[in-house]
Each structure stands twice: as C-alpha cells, then as structure tokens.
C-alpha cells in the first residue's frame, strides 16, 4: 500500500478523471497544446486508461478514464502507471473520492517480504475524509499479505499473531 500519510501541503500534481462521454468537454477546457497532445496520444478515456499531461516545466498532471459507475478498479493502475515516487492529488472530475483512494492504495500494493519491488509507486495526497477507504485498503492489504506468504512463514503461532 502506498503511504497514506503524505502531507497535504506538499507540492503535488493533479490526477483528473473523465468519462468517455465527457471527453470532448474535458478537452475543451484544456489549453490548445495539451488538448492536441491528448488527441494525438489516442486517449479515449476508457476506464483505467491513463495519460500524462505535458506542461511548460515538464509534467503538468495526468488524466485517467473512469466508467459511468463508480469503481475503485478505475484507479488501480495509477500508482505504477505514473512516474515512480511522484506525488499526486485528486483533480477535476473525481466524483467518488472513497473509490479513488481505495483503488489507488489497492493498486499500490505489492508483496515484498521475500522479493524487492521493481520500483516505488507514485504517492497520493489522501484527501480529508478518506479514513474509511484507507482502513478498508489496509485490511485488504493485510489479507493479501497473509494469502501471499508461503505456508512455511505462517505456522499456527505466526498466524494467530497476524
């Protein structure tokens, strides 16, 4: 799970969300160069599809496609699709903060007890009011750790302590 304690006052980039049906409207509010870049990249806003947004100093943000129905899975690929260790906040179009936070943290999960991660995930500045989503994500990640652990690591004593 990524770090839920990232400070709100740190500089972060926006992760915007858009449904395919609203893509034309989203493109119309971007500057001409950024809109042209997104069109040229083939971004269609299908759920889970992510595109980086260029800016004058390099990266200005990113946009992720979401479906009409709320789902944490739309955000699950973001932590490893975005640059390693970069810092993000939820931007325009994110209407379901709880699912966005849950999906992000579930997507950031990697079992690393016996295996080093290939890279660090991008980090999310968790918005206020996300405590329930964070607790659910932590519980799921704890269960994943138990499932992924080899049987030789978890005897009755270790399992009881987990």
PDB file of C-alpha atoms in Angstrom, residues 27 32-45 51-54:
ATOM      1  CA  UNK A  27     -10.596  18.636 -23.895  1.00  0.00           C
ATOM      2  CA  UNK A  32      -4.914  24.023 -27.155  1.00  0.00           C
ATOM      3  CA  UNK A  33      -1.499  22.336 -26.961  1.00  0.00           C
ATOM      4  CA  UNK A  34      -2.484  19.961 -24.164  1.00  0.00           C
ATOM      5  CA  UNK A  35      -5.770  19.060 -25.866  1.00  0.00           C
ATOM      6  CA  UNK A  36      -3.916  18.399 -29.132  1.00  0.00           C
ATOM      7  CA  UNK A  37      -1.385  16.256 -27.279  1.00  0.00           C
ATOM      8  CA  UNK A  38      -4.138  14.130 -25.704  1.00  0.00           C
ATOM      9  CA  UNK A  39      -5.889  13.698 -29.052  1.00  0.00           C
ATOM     10  CA  UNK A  40      -2.603  12.724 -30.742  1.00  0.00           C
ATOM     11  CA  UNK A  41      -1.818  10.209 -27.997  1.00  0.00           C
ATOM     12  CA  UNK A  42      -5.067   8.378 -28.736  1.00  0.00           C
ATOM     13  CA  UNK A  43      -6.518   8.859 -25.252  1.00  0.00           C
ATOM     14  CA  UNK A  44     -10.165   7.716 -25.277  1.00  0.00           C
ATOM     15  CA  UNK A  45     -10.949   7.806 -21.531  1.00  0.00           C
ATOM     16  CA  UNK A  51      -2.374   9.744 -19.997  1.00  0.00           C
ATOM     17  CA  UNK A  52       0.237  12.186 -18.778  1.00  0.00           C
ATOM     18  CA  UNK A  53      -0.391  15.892 -19.405  1.00  0.00           C
ATOM     19  CA  UNK A  54       2.614  17.914 -20.567  1.00  0.00           C
TER      20      UNK A  54
END
